Structures are given as structure tokens and as C-alpha cells.
């Protein structure tokens, strides 16, 4: 292949490659330069290098940062969750207490009504037909002694 | 016994492939990466991969095109992995453009001519640096490896039209660097 004349091979193949003389020369020199560099590098003895170790410092920093971030976020979420749960329990307890108080109040009202009914029944006046018998009773008997 | 002989033949065949194509593969990878160590490593990986898949090479394309395709894919994988491993400190051994331009045989040129040629080569390197990955690959295959459009299409897996379009854009950029109008 003609290294100095890239146009020689591509002639007639593609329009964009119709190169001006300066560009053609530059591309030829570019190829020569890459060839020379490559030949020099491929024949050089390769240095034995220690295997590239992973950058553990950076990895550790990232891992630590992620752990701290995750810890902060999760502890915040956990605290919030705990508070919400406590608030729910407290609300349930108050609601239960109120229900109990309400039930007690209703029961008390019912009892008072019952007692009032009994009192009214007991306190009924003796019918007039029994008045003569009532007058026969001594004061002591009347008092139940 | 016969099997052993067939294996020996295949091994010898592969050895001759390595001997004849290694410089070209290395040159392409060196021009693509400007990193000697990386180019050597990728060249080794390329032939290792080729050796593993040598039995499956059916000769539909030339061995060179097949090897070049492996090299291009390895290079792509390398840069993709480099992008994914963003936490790694970017330590590249790529030589700078001026140093890359120093490799120019003196020939029969005067000192002044050599200086001018060196400047022009540096301009081409600068243009190559600014090309997209695909444009760079196509440009280097065309002007360093001197492959024709069909061979480039086979090596890159692109259609010939796409190759032509990439080449046209790449040349446009080089022309702009040289102050030429298209």
C-alpha cells in the first residue's frame, strides 16, 4: 500500500474524501507517525508491573458514606414510624377511655332513673279506703316497731 | 493421534495469524487510545478472545476484519466499563497530542519541513481527539489501516452508508482544523 498517498486507494470511492493537497499530505504524515510510534512501542520490552489494585480507599470512602447515609435515613424513618405508632396507641387508649366513661355515665343514668321510679312507687299515698285501718295502728306499729 | 495433529495444525495456523496481524491490531488500538499499556492489554485480550473462538471462525470475512471487529468491541467495552466505574480515579496513561506527533520519520526532509509536518500531524491528532467514538474508529480504519468502506463496514458492523456518513463528518472536522472549506 502506498503510505504517503491516501488518495491513491480511495480514488473514486467516496466524494467526501477528495482531499486537498495539504490535507492529503497531513494524513499521509499522520499515518507515518502512527506507524513509527506503533513499531517502536510494539518492539520495546514490556515492563512487568504490579497488578493494578482496586482503589480501596475510594471504595471504602464510598461504602462508608453510603452506610452513614443509609443509617441516617433509616434511623429517621424508624423514629418517625415509632412516633406514629406511639401516637396511634395513645389515640386508641384515649378513645377506649372515653368509651368506658361514656358507658359508665349511661349506666349511672339508668340506675338513677330506676331508683327514681322505685322511690315514686314506694312513696305512693295510702288509698282512702284503707284510712280507717291506718288510724288503728299505733305510732309504734306505724313506725314498724 | 489424528485429533492431536488437527489441533497442532490449528495452533500453528493461529500462531501465524497472531504473528501477521498483531502489529496492525496494536497500531489501531494505540491510535484509538494513545495509551501504550492499554493498547498492549487490549491487543492481548483481542488475541485471547480470538483464540477461544478460533473454532467458530468460519472465514466469512478475512481474519483481519474478524480480529479488528473483536478489537473494536473490546475497546468499546473498556470505555463503557470506565464510564460505569465512575468512582475510580481517572488515571489514564494516554500520551498528550504533542508527544504523539513527535513520532514522525525524518526521511529526507529539512528541519523546517519536519517542523511543519509535525504541526500538521498535531492538527490531525487534535481533530481525531474531538471526534465521536464511531467517527474516530471509522477515520482511523480508513486513514491509518487503509481499509476500504466494505472492510470498515464488516469490521464495525455498520452499513456502508453509515460508514460513509461517519467518514464524511470526521473529514469535515479535520478540514475545519486545517481551515479548508468542504
Coordinates of C-alpha atoms in Angstrom, one line a residue:
Chain A
X1 CA 0.0 0.0 0.0
X2 CA 1.2 3.5 -0.7
X3 CA 1.5 5.0 2.7
X4 CA 2.1 8.5 1.5
X5 CA -0.9 8.8 -0.7
X6 CA -4.2 8.0 1.0
X7 CA -6.0 9.3 -2.1
X8 CA -4.5 6.6 -4.3
X9 CA -6.5 3.8 -2.7
X10 CA -9.7 5.8 -2.1
X11 CA -9.8 7.4 -5.5
X12 CA -13.3 7.3 -6.9
X13 CA -14.7 5.6 -3.8
X14 CA -16.3 8.4 -1.9
X15 CA -16.8 12.1 -2.6
X16 CA -16.0 13.4 0.9
X17 CA -12.6 12.0 0.6
X18 CA -11.5 14.2 -2.3
X19 CA -8.7 15.7 -0.3
X20 CA -6.8 18.9 -0.9
X21 CA -3.0 18.6 -1.3
X22 CA -2.3 19.9 2.2
X23 CA -4.8 17.6 3.9
X24 CA -3.6 14.6 1.8
X25 CA 0.0 15.3 2.9
X26 CA -1.1 15.7 6.5
X27 CA -3.0 12.5 6.6
X28 CA 0.0 10.7 5.0
X29 CA 2.3 12.1 7.6
X30 CA -0.3 11.2 10.3
X31 CA -0.2 7.6 9.1
X32 CA 3.6 7.5 9.0
X33 CA 3.7 8.9 12.5
X34 CA 1.3 6.3 13.9
X35 CA 3.2 3.6 12.1
X36 CA 6.6 4.7 13.6
X37 CA 5.2 5.1 17.1
X38 CA 3.4 1.7 16.9
X39 CA 6.6 -0.1 15.6
X40 CA 8.7 1.5 18.4
X41 CA 6.2 0.6 21.1
X42 CA 5.5 -3.0 20.0
X43 CA 9.1 -4.0 19.9
X44 CA 10.0 -2.5 23.3
X45 CA 10.4 -4.8 26.2
X46 CA 7.3 -4.6 28.3
X47 CA 7.8 -3.6 31.9
X48 CA 6.5 -6.0 34.5
X49 CA 4.0 -4.1 36.5
X50 CA 2.3 -4.9 39.7
X51 CA -1.3 -5.7 39.0
X52 CA -3.5 -2.7 39.3
X53 CA -5.1 -2.9 42.6
X54 CA -8.6 -1.5 43.1
X55 CA -8.6 1.8 44.8
X56 CA -9.7 0.5 48.1
X57 CA -9.5 3.9 49.8
X58 CA -12.0 5.4 47.4
X59 CA -14.2 2.3 47.6
X60 CA -14.1 2.3 51.4
X61 CA -15.0 6.0 51.5
X62 CA -17.9 5.4 49.2
X63 CA -19.1 2.4 51.2
X64 CA -18.7 4.3 54.5
X65 CA -20.5 7.3 53.1
X66 CA -23.4 5.1 51.8
X67 CA -23.6 3.3 55.1
X68 CA -23.8 6.6 57.1
X69 CA -26.4 8.0 54.7
X70 CA -28.4 4.8 54.8
X71 CA -28.1 4.7 58.6
X72 CA -29.2 8.3 59.0
X73 CA -32.1 7.9 56.7
X74 CA -33.3 4.6 58.1
X75 CA -33.0 5.8 61.7
X76 CA -35.0 8.9 60.8
X77 CA -37.6 6.8 59.2
X78 CA -37.6 4.3 62.1
X79 CA -38.0 7.2 64.6
X80 CA -40.9 8.6 62.7
X81 CA -42.5 5.2 62.4
X82 CA -42.1 4.7 66.1
X83 CA -43.7 8.1 66.9
X84 CA -46.6 7.4 64.6
X85 CA -47.2 4.0 66.2
X86 CA -47.0 5.5 69.7
X87 CA -49.4 8.3 68.7
X88 CA -51.8 5.6 67.3
X89 CA -51.6 3.6 70.6
X90 CA -52.2 6.7 72.7
X91 CA -55.2 7.8 70.5
X92 CA -56.6 4.3 70.8
X93 CA -56.2 4.3 74.6
X94 CA -57.9 7.7 74.9
X95 CA -60.7 6.6 72.7
X96 CA -61.2 3.4 74.8
X97 CA -61.1 5.5 78.0
X98 CA -63.7 7.8 76.6
X99 CA -65.9 4.9 75.6
X100 CA -65.6 3.5 79.1
X101 CA -66.5 6.8 80.7
X102 CA -69.5 7.2 78.4
X103 CA -70.7 3.7 79.2
X104 CA -70.3 4.3 82.9
X105 CA -72.2 7.6 82.6
X106 CA -75.1 5.9 80.7
X107 CA -75.2 3.1 83.3
X108 CA -75.3 5.6 86.1
X109 CA -78.2 7.5 84.4
X110 CA -80.1 4.3 84.0
X111 CA -79.6 3.3 87.7
X112 CA -80.7 6.8 88.8
X113 CA -83.8 6.5 86.7
X114 CA -84.6 3.1 88.2
X115 CA -84.1 4.3 91.7
X116 CA -86.4 7.3 91.0
X117 CA -89.1 5.0 89.7
X118 CA -88.9 2.8 92.8
X119 CA -89.0 5.8 95.1
X120 CA -92.0 7.2 93.3
X121 CA -93.7 3.8 93.6
X122 CA -92.9 3.4 97.3
X123 CA -93.9 6.9 98.1
X124 CA -97.4 6.5 96.8
X125 CA -100.1 7.6 99.2
X126 CA -102.3 5.0 101.0
X127 CA -105.7 4.7 99.3
X128 CA -108.6 6.4 101.2
X129 CA -110.4 3.0 101.7
X130 CA -107.6 1.9 103.9
X131 CA -107.6 5.1 106.1
X132 CA -109.6 3.5 109.0
X133 CA -107.1 0.7 109.3
X134 CA -104.3 3.2 109.2
X135 CA -105.7 5.1 112.1
X136 CA -105.9 1.8 114.2
X137 CA -102.2 1.4 114.0
X138 CA -100.3 2.8 117.0
X139 CA -97.5 5.2 116.3
X140 CA -95.0 2.4 117.1
X141 CA -96.6 0.0 114.7
X142 CA -96.8 2.7 112.2
X143 CA -93.1 3.1 112.6
X144 CA -92.7 -0.7 112.3
X145 CA -91.6 -1.4 115.8
Chain B
X1 CA -3.4 -39.1 17.1
X2 CA -5.3 -37.6 14.2
X3 CA -7.1 -35.3 16.6
X4 CA -3.8 -34.2 18.1
X5 CA -2.5 -33.4 14.7
X6 CA -5.5 -31.4 13.7
X7 CA -5.1 -29.4 16.9
X8 CA -1.5 -28.8 16.2
X9 CA -2.3 -27.5 12.7
X10 CA -5.0 -25.2 14.2
X11 CA -2.5 -23.9 16.8
X12 CA 0.1 -23.3 14.1
X13 CA -2.4 -21.6 12.0
X14 CA -3.5 -19.3 14.8
X15 CA 0.2 -18.6 15.7
X16 CA 0.8 -17.4 12.1
X17 CA -2.4 -15.2 12.4
X18 CA -1.1 -13.6 15.6
X19 CA 2.3 -13.0 14.1
X20 CA 1.0 -11.4 10.9
X21 CA -1.9 -9.3 12.4
X22 CA -0.7 -8.3 15.9
X23 CA 1.2 -5.2 14.7
X24 CA -1.9 -3.9 12.9
X25 CA -4.3 -4.6 15.8
X26 CA -1.9 -2.9 18.2
X27 CA -1.4 0.1 15.9
X28 CA -5.2 0.6 15.6
X29 CA -5.7 0.4 19.4
X30 CA -2.7 2.6 20.0
X31 CA -4.0 5.3 17.7
X32 CA -7.5 4.9 19.2
X33 CA -6.4 5.2 22.8
X34 CA -3.0 6.9 22.7
X35 CA -2.2 4.7 25.7
X36 CA 0.6 2.2 25.1
X37 CA -0.2 0.0 28.1
X38 CA -3.9 0.0 27.4
X39 CA -3.2 -0.8 23.7
X40 CA -1.0 -3.7 24.6
X41 CA -3.5 -5.1 27.1
X42 CA -6.4 -4.8 24.7
X43 CA -4.3 -6.4 21.9
X44 CA -3.6 -9.4 24.2
X45 CA -7.3 -9.6 25.2
X46 CA -8.2 -9.5 21.5
X47 CA -6.0 -12.5 20.6
X48 CA -7.0 -14.3 23.7
X49 CA -10.7 -13.9 22.7
X50 CA -9.8 -14.8 19.1
X51 CA -8.1 -18.0 20.3
X52 CA -11.1 -19.0 22.4
X53 CA -13.4 -18.5 19.4
X54 CA -11.0 -19.7 16.7
X55 CA -13.0 -22.8 16.1
X56 CA -16.1 -20.7 15.4
X57 CA -14.3 -18.5 12.8
X58 CA -15.9 -19.6 9.6
X59 CA -13.8 -17.4 7.3
X60 CA -16.8 -15.4 6.0
X61 CA -14.7 -12.3 6.4
X62 CA -10.9 -12.0 6.4
X63 CA -9.1 -12.9 9.6
X64 CA -8.0 -9.3 9.8
X65 CA -11.6 -8.0 9.6
X66 CA -12.7 -10.5 12.2
X67 CA -9.8 -9.6 14.6
X68 CA -10.5 -5.9 14.1
X69 CA -14.1 -6.4 15.0
X70 CA -13.0 -8.1 18.2
X71 CA -10.6 -5.2 19.0
X72 CA -13.3 -2.6 18.3
X73 CA -15.7 -4.3 20.7
X74 CA -13.1 -4.7 23.4
X75 CA -12.3 -1.1 23.1
X76 CA -16.0 -0.2 23.4
X77 CA -16.4 -2.4 26.4
X78 CA -13.3 -0.8 28.0
X79 CA -14.7 2.7 27.7
X80 CA -18.2 1.6 28.8
X81 CA -16.8 0.0 31.9
X82 CA -14.7 3.0 32.6
X83 CA -17.8 5.2 32.5
X84 CA -19.7 2.8 34.8
X85 CA -16.9 2.7 37.3
X86 CA -17.2 6.4 37.9
X87 CA -15.8 6.1 41.5
X88 CA -12.4 5.1 40.2
X89 CA -10.0 7.9 39.9
X90 CA -9.5 8.6 36.2
X91 CA -5.9 7.6 35.7
X92 CA -5.1 7.4 32.1
X93 CA -1.7 6.9 30.6
X94 CA -2.7 8.4 27.3
X95 CA 0.2 10.5 25.9
X96 CA -0.6 14.1 25.1
X97 CA -1.1 15.2 21.5
X98 CA 2.3 16.8 21.1
X99 CA 4.1 13.7 22.2
X100 CA 2.1 11.6 19.8
X101 CA 3.0 14.0 17.0
X102 CA 6.7 13.5 17.7
X103 CA 6.8 10.1 16.1
X104 CA 7.5 11.2 12.5
X105 CA 10.3 9.7 10.5
X106 CA 12.7 12.4 9.4
X107 CA 13.1 10.9 5.8
X108 CA 14.8 13.4 3.5
X109 CA 13.1 16.5 4.9
X110 CA 14.8 19.6 6.1
X111 CA 14.4 20.6 9.7
X112 CA 11.8 23.2 8.7
X113 CA 9.8 20.7 6.7
X114 CA 9.9 18.3 9.6
X115 CA 8.6 21.0 11.9
X116 CA 5.8 21.8 9.5
X117 CA 4.9 18.2 9.1
X118 CA 4.9 17.7 12.9
X119 CA 2.5 20.7 13.3
X120 CA 0.1 19.2 10.7
X121 CA 0.2 15.8 12.4
X122 CA -0.6 17.5 15.6
X123 CA -3.6 19.2 13.9
X124 CA -4.8 15.8 12.7
X125 CA -4.5 14.4 16.3
X126 CA -6.4 17.3 17.7
X127 CA -9.2 16.6 15.2
X128 CA -9.2 12.9 16.0
X129 CA -9.4 13.8 19.7
X130 CA -12.6 15.7 19.1
X131 CA -14.3 13.0 17.0
X132 CA -17.1 10.8 18.4
X133 CA -16.1 7.2 19.1
X134 CA -17.6 5.9 15.9
X135 CA -16.2 8.7 13.8
X136 CA -12.8 8.1 15.2
X137 CA -12.9 4.4 14.6
X138 CA -14.0 4.8 11.0
X139 CA -11.4 7.6 10.4
X140 CA -8.6 5.5 11.8
X141 CA -9.6 2.4 9.9
X142 CA -9.7 4.4 6.7
X143 CA -6.6 6.6 7.0
X144 CA -4.3 4.6 9.3
X145 CA -5.3 1.0 8.5
X146 CA -6.2 1.9 4.9
X147 CA -9.2 -0.3 4.9
X148 CA -11.9 0.3 2.2
X149 CA -15.5 1.1 3.1
X150 CA -16.7 -2.5 2.7
X151 CA -14.0 -3.8 5.1
X152 CA -14.7 -1.0 7.6
X153 CA -18.4 -1.8 7.4
X154 CA -17.6 -5.5 8.1
X155 CA -15.3 -4.7 11.0
X156 CA -17.6 -2.2 12.7
X157 CA -20.9 -3.9 11.9
X158 CA -22.3 -0.7 10.4
X159 CA -23.8 -0.4 6.9
X160 CA -21.6 1.1 4.2
X161 CA -23.8 4.2 4.0
X162 CA -23.4 4.8 7.8
X163 CA -19.6 4.3 7.4
X164 CA -19.6 6.8 4.6
X165 CA -21.6 9.3 6.7
X166 CA -19.3 9.0 9.7
X167 CA -16.2 9.3 7.5
X168 CA -17.6 12.4 5.9
X169 CA -18.3 14.1 9.2
X170 CA -14.9 13.1 10.5
X171 CA -13.2 14.5 7.4
X172 CA -15.3 17.7 7.8
X173 CA -13.9 18.2 11.2
X174 CA -10.3 17.6 10.0
X175 CA -10.9 20.0 7.2
X176 CA -12.1 22.7 9.6
X177 CA -9.0 22.2 11.7
X178 CA -7.0 22.9 8.6
X179 CA -9.1 25.8 7.6
X180 CA -10.3 24.1 4.4
X181 CA -13.8 24.6 3.1
X182 CA -15.8 21.5 2.2

